[in-house]
Short mmCIF file of C-alpha atoms in Angstrom, two decimals:
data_model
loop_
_atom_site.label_atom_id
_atom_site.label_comp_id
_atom_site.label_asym_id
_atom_site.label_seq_id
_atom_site.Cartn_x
_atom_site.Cartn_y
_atom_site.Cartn_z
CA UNK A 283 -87.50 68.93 138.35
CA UNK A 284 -89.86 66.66 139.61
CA UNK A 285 -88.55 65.61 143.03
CA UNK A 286 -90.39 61.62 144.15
CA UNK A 287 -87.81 60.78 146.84
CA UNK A 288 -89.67 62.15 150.14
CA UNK A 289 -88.97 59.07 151.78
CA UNK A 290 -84.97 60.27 151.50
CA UNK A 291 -85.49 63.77 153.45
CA UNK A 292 -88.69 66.16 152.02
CA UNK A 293 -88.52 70.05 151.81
CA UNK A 294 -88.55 72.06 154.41
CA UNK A 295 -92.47 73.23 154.56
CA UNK A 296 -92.39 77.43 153.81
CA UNK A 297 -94.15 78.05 157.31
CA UNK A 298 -92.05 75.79 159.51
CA UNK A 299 -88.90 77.45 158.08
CA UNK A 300 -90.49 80.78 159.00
CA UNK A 301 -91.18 79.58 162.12
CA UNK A 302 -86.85 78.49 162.58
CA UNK A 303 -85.38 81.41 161.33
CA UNK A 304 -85.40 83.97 164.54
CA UNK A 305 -83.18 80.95 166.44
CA UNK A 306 -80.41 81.49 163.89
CA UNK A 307 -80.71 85.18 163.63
CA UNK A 308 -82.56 87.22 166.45
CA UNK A 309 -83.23 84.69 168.96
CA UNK A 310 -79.36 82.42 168.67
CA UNK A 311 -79.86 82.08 172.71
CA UNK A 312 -78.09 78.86 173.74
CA UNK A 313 -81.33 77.13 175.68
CA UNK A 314 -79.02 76.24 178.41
CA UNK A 315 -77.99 80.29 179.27
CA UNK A 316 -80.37 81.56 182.39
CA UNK A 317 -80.47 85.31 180.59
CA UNK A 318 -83.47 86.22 178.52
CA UNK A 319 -82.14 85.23 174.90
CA UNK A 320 -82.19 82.13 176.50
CA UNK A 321 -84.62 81.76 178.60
CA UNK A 322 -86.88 82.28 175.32
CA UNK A 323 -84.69 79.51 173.30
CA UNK A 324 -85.67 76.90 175.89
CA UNK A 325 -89.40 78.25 176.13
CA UNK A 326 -89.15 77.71 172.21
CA UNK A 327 -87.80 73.87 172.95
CA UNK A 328 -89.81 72.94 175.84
CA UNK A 329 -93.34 74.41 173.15
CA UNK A 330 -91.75 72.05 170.09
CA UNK A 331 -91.44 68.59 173.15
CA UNK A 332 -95.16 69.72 173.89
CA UNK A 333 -96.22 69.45 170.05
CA UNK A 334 -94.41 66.37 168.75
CA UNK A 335 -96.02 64.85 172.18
CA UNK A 336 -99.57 65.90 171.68
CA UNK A 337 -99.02 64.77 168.21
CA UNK A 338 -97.71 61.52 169.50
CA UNK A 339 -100.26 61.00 172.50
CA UNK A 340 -97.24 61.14 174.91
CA UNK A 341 -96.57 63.30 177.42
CA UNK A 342 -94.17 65.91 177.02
CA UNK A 343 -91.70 64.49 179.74
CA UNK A 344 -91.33 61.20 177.40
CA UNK A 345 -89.70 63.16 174.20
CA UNK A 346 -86.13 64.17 173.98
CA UNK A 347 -84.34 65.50 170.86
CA UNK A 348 -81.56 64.08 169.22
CA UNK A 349 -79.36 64.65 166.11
CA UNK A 350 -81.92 62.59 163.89
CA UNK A 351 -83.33 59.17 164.05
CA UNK A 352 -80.07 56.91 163.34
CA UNK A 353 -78.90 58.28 166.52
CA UNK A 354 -82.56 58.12 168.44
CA UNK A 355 -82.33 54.13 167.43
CA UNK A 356 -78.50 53.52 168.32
CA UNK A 357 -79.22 54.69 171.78
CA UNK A 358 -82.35 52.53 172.15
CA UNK A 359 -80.73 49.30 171.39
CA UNK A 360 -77.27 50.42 172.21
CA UNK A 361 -78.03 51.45 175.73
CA UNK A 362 -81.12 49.27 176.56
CA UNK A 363 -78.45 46.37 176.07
CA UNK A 364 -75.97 48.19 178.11
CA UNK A 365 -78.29 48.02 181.02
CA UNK A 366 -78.10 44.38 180.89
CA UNK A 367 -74.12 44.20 180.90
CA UNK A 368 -73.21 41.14 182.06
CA UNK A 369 -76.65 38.99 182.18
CA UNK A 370 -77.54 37.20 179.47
CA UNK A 371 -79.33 39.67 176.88
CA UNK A 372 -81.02 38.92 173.86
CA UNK A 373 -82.90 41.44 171.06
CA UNK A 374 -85.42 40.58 168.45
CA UNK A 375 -85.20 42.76 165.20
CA UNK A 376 -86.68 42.18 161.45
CA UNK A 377 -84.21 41.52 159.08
CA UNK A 378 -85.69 44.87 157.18
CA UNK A 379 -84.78 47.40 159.81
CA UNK A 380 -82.91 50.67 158.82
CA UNK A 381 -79.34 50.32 158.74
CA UNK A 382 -78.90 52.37 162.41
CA UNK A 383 -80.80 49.48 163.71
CA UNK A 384 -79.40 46.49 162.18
CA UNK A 385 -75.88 47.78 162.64
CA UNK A 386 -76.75 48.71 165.95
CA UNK A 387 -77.34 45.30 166.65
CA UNK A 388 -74.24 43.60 165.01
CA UNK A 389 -72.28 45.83 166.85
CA UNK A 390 -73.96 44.51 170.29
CA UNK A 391 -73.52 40.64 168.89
CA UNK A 392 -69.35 41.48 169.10
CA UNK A 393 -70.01 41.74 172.70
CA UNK A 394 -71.81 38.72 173.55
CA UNK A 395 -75.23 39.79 172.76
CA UNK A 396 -77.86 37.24 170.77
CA UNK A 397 -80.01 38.92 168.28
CA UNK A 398 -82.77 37.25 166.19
CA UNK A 399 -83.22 38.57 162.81
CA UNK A 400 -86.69 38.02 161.73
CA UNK A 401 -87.58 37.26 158.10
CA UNK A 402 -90.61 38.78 156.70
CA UNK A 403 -93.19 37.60 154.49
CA UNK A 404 -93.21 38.07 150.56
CA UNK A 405 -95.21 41.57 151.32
CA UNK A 406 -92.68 42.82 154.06
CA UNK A 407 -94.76 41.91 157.09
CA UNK A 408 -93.48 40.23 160.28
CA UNK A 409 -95.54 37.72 161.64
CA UNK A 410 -96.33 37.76 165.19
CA UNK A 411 -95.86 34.21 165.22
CA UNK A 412 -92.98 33.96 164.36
CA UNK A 413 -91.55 37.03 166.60
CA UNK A 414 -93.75 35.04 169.79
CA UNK A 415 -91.48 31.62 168.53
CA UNK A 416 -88.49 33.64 168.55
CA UNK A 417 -89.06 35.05 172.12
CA UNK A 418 -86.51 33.63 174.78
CA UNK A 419 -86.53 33.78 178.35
CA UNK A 420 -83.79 36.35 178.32
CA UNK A 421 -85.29 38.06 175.61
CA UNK A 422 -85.16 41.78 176.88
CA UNK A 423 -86.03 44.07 173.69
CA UNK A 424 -87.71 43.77 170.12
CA UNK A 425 -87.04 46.30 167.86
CA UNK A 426 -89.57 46.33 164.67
CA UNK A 427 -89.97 49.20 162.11
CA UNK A 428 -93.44 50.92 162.05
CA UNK A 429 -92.63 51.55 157.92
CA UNK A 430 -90.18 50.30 156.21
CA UNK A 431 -88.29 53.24 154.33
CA UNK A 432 -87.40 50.92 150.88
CA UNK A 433 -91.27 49.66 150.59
CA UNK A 434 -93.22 51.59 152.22
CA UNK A 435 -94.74 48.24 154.54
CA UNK A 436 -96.36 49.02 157.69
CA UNK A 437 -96.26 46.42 160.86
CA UNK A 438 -98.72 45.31 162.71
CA UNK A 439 -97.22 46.95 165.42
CA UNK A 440 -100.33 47.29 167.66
CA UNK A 441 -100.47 43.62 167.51
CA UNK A 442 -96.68 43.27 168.63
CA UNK A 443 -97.01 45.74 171.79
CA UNK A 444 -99.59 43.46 172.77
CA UNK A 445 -97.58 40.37 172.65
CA UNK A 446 -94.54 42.07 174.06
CA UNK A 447 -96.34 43.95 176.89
CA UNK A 448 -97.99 40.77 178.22
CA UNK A 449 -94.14 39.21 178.26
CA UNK A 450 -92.39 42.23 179.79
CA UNK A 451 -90.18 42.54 177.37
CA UNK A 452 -89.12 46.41 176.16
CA UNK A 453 -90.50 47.30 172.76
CA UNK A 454 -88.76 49.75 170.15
CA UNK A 455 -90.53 50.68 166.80
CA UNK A 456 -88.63 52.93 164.26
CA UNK A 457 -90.87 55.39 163.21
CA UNK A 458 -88.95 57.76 160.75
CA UNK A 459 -90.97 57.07 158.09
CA UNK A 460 -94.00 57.19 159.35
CA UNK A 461 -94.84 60.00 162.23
CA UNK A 462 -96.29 62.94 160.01
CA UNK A 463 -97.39 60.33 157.67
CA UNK A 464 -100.25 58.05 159.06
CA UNK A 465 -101.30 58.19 162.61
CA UNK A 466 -99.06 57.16 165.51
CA UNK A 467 -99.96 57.04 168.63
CA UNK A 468 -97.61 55.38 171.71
CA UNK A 469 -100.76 53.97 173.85
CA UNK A 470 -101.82 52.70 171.01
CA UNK A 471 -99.33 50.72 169.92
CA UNK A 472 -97.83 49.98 172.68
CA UNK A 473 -94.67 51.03 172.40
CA UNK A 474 -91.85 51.69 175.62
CA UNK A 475 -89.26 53.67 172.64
CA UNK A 476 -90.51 55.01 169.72
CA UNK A 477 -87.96 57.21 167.20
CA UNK A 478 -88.65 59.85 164.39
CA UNK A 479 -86.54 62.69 162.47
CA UNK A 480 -87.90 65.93 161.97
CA UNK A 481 -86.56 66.43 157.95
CA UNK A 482 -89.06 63.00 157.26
CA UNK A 483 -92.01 65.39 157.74
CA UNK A 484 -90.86 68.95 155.98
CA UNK A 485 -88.95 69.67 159.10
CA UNK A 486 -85.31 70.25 159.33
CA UNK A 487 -82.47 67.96 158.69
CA UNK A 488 -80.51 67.29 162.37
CA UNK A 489 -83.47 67.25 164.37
CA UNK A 490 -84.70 63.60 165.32
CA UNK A 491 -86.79 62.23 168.40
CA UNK A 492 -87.12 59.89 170.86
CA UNK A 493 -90.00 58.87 173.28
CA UNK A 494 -89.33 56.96 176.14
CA UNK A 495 -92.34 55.81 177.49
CA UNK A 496 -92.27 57.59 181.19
CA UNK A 497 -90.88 54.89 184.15
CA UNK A 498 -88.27 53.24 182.14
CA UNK A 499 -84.44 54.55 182.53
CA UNK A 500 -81.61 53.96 179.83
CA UNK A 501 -78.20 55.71 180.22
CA UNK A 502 -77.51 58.56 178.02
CA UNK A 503 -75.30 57.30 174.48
CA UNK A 504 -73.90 61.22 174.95
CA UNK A 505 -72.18 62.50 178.13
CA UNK A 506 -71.56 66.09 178.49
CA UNK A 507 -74.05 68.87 179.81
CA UNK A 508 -77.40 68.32 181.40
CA UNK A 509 -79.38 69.36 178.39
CA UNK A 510 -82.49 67.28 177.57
CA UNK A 511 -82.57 66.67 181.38
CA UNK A 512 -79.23 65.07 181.82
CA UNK A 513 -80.31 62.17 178.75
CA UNK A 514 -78.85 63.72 175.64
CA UNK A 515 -75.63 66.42 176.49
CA UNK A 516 -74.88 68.77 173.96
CA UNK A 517 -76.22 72.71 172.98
CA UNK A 518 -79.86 72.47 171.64
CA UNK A 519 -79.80 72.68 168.03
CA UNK A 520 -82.95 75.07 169.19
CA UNK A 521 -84.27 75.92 165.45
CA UNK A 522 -83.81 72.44 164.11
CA UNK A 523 -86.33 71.73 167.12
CA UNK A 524 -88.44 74.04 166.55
CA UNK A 525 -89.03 73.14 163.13
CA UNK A 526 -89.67 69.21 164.33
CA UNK A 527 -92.31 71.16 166.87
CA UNK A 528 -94.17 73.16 164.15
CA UNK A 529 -93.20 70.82 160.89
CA UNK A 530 -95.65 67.83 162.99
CA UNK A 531 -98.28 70.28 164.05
CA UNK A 532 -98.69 71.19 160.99
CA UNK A 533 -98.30 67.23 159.11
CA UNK A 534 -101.21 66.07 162.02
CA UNK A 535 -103.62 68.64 160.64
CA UNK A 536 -103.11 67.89 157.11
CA UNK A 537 -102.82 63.89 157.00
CA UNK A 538 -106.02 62.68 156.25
CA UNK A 539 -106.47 64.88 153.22
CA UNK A 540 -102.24 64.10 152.06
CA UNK A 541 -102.57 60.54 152.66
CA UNK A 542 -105.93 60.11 150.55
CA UNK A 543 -104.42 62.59 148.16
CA UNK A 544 -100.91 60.75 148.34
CA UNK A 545 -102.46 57.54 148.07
CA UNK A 546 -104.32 58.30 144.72
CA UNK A 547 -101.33 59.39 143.24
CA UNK A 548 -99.47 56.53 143.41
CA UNK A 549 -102.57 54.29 142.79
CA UNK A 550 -102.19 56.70 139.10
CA UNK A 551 -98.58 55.86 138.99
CA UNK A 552 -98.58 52.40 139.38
CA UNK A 553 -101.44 51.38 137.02
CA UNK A 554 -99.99 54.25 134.35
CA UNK A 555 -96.79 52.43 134.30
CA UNK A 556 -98.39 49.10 134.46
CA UNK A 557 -100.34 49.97 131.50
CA UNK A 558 -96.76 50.71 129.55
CA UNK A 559 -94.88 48.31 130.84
CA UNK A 560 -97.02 44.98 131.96
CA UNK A 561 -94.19 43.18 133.13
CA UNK A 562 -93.44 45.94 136.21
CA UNK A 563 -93.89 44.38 139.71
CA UNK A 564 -94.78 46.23 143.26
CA UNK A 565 -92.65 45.18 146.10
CA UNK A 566 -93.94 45.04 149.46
CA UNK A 567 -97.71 44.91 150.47
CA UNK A 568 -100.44 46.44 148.51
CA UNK A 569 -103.19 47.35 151.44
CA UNK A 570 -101.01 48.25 154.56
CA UNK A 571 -98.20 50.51 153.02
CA UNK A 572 -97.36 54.32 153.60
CA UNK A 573 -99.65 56.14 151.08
CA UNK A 574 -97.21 58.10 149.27
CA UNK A 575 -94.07 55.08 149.17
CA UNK A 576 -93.76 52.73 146.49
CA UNK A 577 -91.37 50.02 145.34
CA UNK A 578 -91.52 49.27 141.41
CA UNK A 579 -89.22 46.00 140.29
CA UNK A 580 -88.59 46.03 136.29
CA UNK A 581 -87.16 42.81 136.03
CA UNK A 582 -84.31 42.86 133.61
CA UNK A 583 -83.47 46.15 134.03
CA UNK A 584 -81.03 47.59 135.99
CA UNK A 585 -82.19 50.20 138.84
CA UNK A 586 -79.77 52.16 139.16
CA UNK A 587 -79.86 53.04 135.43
CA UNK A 588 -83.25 53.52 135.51
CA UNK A 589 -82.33 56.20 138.71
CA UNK A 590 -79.75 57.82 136.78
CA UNK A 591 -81.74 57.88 133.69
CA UNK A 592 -84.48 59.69 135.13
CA UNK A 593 -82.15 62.28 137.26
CA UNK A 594 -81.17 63.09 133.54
CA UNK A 595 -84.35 63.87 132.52
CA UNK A 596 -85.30 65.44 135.90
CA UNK A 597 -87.19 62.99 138.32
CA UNK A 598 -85.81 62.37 141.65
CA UNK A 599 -86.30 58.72 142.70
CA UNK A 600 -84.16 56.73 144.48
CA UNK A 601 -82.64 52.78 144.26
CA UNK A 602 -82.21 50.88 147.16
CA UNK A 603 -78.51 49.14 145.29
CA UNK A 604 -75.96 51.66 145.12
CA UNK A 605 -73.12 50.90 143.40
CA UNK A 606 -69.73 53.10 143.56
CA UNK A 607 -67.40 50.79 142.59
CA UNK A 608 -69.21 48.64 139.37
CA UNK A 609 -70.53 45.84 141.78
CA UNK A 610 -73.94 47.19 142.53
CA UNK A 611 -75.16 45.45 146.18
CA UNK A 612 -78.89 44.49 146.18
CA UNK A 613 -81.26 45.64 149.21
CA UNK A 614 -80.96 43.34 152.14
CA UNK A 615 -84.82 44.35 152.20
CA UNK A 616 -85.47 43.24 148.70
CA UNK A 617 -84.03 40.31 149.38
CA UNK A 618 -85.79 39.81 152.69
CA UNK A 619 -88.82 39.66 150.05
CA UNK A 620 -87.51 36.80 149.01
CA UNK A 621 -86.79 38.49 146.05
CA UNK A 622 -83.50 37.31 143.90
CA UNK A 623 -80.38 39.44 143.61
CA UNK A 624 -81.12 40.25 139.40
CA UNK A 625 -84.81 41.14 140.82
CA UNK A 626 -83.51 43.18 143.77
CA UNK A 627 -81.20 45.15 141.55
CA UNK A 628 -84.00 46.09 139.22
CA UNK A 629 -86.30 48.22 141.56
CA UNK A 630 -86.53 51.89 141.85
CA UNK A 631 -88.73 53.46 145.10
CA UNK A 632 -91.12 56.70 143.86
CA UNK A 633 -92.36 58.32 146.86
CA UNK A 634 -94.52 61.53 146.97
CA UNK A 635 -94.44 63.87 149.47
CA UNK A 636 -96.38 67.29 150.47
CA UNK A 637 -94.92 69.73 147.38
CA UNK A 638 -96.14 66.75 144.54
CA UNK A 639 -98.59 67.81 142.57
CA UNK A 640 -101.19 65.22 140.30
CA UNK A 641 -99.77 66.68 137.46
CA UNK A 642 -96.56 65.73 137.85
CA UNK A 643 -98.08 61.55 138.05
CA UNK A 644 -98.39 61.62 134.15
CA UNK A 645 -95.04 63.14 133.73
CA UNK A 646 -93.74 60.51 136.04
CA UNK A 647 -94.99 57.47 134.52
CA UNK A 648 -93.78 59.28 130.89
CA UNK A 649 -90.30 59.35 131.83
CA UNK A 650 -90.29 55.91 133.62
CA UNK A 651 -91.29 54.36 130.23
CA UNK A 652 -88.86 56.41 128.06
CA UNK A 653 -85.55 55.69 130.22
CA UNK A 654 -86.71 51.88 130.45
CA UNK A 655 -87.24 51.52 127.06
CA UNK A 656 -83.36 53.45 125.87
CA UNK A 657 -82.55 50.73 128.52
CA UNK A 658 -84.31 48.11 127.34
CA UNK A 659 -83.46 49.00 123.41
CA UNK A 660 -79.81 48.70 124.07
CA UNK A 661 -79.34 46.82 126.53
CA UNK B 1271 -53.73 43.03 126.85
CA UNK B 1272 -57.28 44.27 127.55
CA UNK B 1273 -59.10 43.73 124.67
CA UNK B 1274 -60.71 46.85 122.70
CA UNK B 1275 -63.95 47.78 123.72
CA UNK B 1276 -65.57 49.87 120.65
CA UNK B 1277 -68.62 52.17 120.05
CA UNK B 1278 -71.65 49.54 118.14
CA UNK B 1279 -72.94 52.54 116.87
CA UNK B 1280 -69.93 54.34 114.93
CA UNK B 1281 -67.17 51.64 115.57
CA UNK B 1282 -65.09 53.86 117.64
CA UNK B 1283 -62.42 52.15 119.16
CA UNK B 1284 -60.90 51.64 122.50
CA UNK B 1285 -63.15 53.54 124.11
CA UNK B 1286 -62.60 54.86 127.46
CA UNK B 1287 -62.76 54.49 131.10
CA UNK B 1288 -65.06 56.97 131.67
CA UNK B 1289 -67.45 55.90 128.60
CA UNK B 1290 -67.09 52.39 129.45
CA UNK B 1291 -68.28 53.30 133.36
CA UNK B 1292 -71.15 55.66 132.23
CA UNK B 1293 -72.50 53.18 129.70
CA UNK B 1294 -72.33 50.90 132.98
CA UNK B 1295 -74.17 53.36 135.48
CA UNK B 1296 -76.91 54.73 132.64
CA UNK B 1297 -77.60 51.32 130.80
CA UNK B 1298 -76.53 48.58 133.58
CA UNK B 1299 -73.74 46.63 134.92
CA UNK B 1300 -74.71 44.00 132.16
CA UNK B 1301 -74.69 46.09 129.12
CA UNK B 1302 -72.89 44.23 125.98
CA UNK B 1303 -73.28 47.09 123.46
CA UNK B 1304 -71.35 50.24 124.25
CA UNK B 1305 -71.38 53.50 123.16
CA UNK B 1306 -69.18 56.23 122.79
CA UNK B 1307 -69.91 59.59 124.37
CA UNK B 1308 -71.40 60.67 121.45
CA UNK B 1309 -73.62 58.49 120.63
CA UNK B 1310 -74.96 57.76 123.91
CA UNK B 1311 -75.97 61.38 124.29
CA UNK B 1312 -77.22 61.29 120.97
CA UNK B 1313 -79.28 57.75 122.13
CA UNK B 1314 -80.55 59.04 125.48
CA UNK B 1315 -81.59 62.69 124.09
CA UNK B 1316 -79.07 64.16 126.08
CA UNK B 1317 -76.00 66.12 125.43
CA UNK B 1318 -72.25 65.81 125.70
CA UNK B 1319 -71.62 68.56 128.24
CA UNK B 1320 -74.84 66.83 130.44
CA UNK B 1321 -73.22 63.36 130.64
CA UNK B 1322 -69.59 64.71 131.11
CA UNK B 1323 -71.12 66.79 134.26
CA UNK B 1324 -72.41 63.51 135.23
CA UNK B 1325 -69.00 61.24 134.64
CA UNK B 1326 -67.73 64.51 137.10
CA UNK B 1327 -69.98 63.78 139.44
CA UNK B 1328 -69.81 60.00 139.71
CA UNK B 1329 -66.31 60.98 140.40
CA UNK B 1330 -66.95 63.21 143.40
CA UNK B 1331 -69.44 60.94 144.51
CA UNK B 1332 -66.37 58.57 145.01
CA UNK B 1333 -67.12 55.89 142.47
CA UNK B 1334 -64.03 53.81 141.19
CA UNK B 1335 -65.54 53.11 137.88
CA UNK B 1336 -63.91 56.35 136.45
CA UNK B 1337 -60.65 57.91 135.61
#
């Protein structure tokens, strides 16, 4: 099996699993108990905030730990507008966010909240422009993706915090896709919330993470205990942590040698299927994209047959319209493209990850051509 | 009455649900020539048992298009 979905969830890297294991055998201390087993689970929590901040450039105080990153975003937008209960309160987002933000934020418009969905350009890209048109006086948070999981874009986010910070208005970016990937760095991009899932970057599933830039308070979106300093109640899910702690130690020191590596792969993939198939079309911006992410349209084609074609013959890729019930819904971020709905419907996303090897390119673009042309012969 | 949808390969007739939906999922909502189980495993290179473990799993997977 050749497995090309890494934006979907990656394997677990061989060390960073090593590294959970004792905290679910050995070492099962609950992180909140004051005798040694778990004394040593919270020393093992407190080391994993210290690594995802160093790797970060936060400060250890500003991360907390969450289930994963659909929760880390929901309680950014959710509780950042709960703060303004009452006043008039309105958000900025893309119209290519993650679900867990957009939803997020139609939820909040039931309750008297105005949000401004920004369109992108043909390549995925918000324009500052048009977020600084869109800004209002009440205009209290902007929350824009730092990669887009379907294409692979990056935002000029650097350029945003700039904007926002000299407006005082909060700033969210969505990271999941791209801390372990390229270099993030809060100062940097000026960023007051930044989120991120462990199982994005060969950690492990359940484990995602929030910074909250130190100074600025939201409530916590789950009551209980005081774990995670009274923000985020609920036992530790101590190895999951762990694993985020290690799993982005260990992405930091290998990224510039993945992402070149990454990034010549799919430069191989995308001119070896271009070379078969002329017609096939990259969706979302060429220079400032993740370097192992990319969107492929094959215009007449369906793809979701193409998806389950190539599960058949063993390649893992993924399609942004999912059908269960034989009305297949194109990507809102597709369409966002400006794409149209046959277009949308005819993309497939191939995204390498840490365990792809070169080989495995040719074999790739092989199997993309056969299961296009059955498709295409039939059809 | 539904009208007959049949196999363009060997003429088979009325073919099924679960043919009609996996000729849907593997070639595309749009496809106009259908085949019957047999022929589209012969078609794709695949085999009987491999598509009806994928019909089974379109099932669990809670799609509608199957019986």
């Amino acid at each position: 099996m050749i497995y090309a979905d890494n934006a979907a969830t990656t394997r677990i890297s061989d060390s960073v699993f090593e590294k959970m294991l004792p905290f679910l055998r050995e070492q099962y201390g609950n992180a909140s108990s004051q005798y040694a087993l778990g004394v040593k689970a919270k020393r093992a929590v407190e080391q994993a905030r210290r690594q995802v901040a160093v790797a970060i450039g936060a400060d250890a105080t500003e991360i907390t730990f969450t289930s994963g990153g659909s929760e880390a975003n929901n309680w950014v937008i959710r509780c950042v507008a709960k703060t303004y209960h009452g006043r008039p309160m309105h958000i900025i987002t893309s119209e290519i966010e993650h679900h867990s933000v957009l939803n997020a934020c139609h939820a909040l418009e039931q309750t008297d909240i105005e949000v401004t969905y920004l369109p992108v350009n043909a390549t995925g890209v918000v324009e500052v422009t048009r977020l600084e048109e869109a800004i209002k006086p009440y205009t209290k948070l902007v929350s824009i993706m730092l990669a887009n999981n379907e294409i692979g874009t990056v935002q000029p986010i650097e350029e945003i915090g700039r904007l926002l910070k000299s407006k005082g208005i909060l700033f969210h970016t969505d990271a999941v896709q791209a801390v372990g990937h390229i270099p993030v760095d809060v100062s940097r991009l000026g960023v007051d919330f930044l989120t991120a899932s462990a199982h994005k970057f060969n950690g492990a599933k359940g484990t995602g993470i929030l910074y909250k830039r130190s100074g600025i308070d939201i409530s916590p979106l789950v009551y209980g205990g005081e774990q995670e300093r009274g923000l985020r109640a609920g036992t530790e899910n101590v190895a999951g942590i762990v694993s985020a702690g290690f799993a982005i130690e260990e992405s930091m020191g290998m990224m510039a040698d993945e992402s070149e590596r990454l990034s010549e792969m799919v430069k191989a993939t995308v001119e070896g299927i271009k070379e078969k198939i002329p017609s096939v079309r990259v969706n979302g911006d060429s220079t400032y994209r993740l370097p192992g992410t990319v969107n492929l349209g094959f215009d007449g084609v369906s793809g979701e047959a193409l998806m389950h074609l190539l599960d058949l013959k063993g390649v893992c890729v993924s399609t942004s319209s999912a059908c269960t019930s034989g009305k297949d819904e194109p990507s809102h971020v597709l369409l966002a493209l400006g794409l149209s709905e046959q277009q949308a419907k005819s993309a497939i996303r191939i995204s390498y990850g840490r365990y792809n090897i070169s080989d495995e390119v040719g074999k790739v673009i092989s199997a993309v051509y056969e299961v296009y042309s059955k498709i295409v012969g039939t059809s | 009455m539904a009208k007959s949808v049949d196999c363009y390969i060997c003429g088979k007739k009325n073919l099924t649900r679960n043919e009609i939906g996996l000729n849907k999922k593997l070639i595309g909502q749009d496809v106009k020539k259908f085949h019957c189980l047999q022929c589209l495993a012969d078609y794709l290179e695949l085999s009987v048992d491999e598509l009806e473990e994928r019909i089974q799993e379109f099932k669990d997977a809670g799609c509608t298009m199957f019986e």
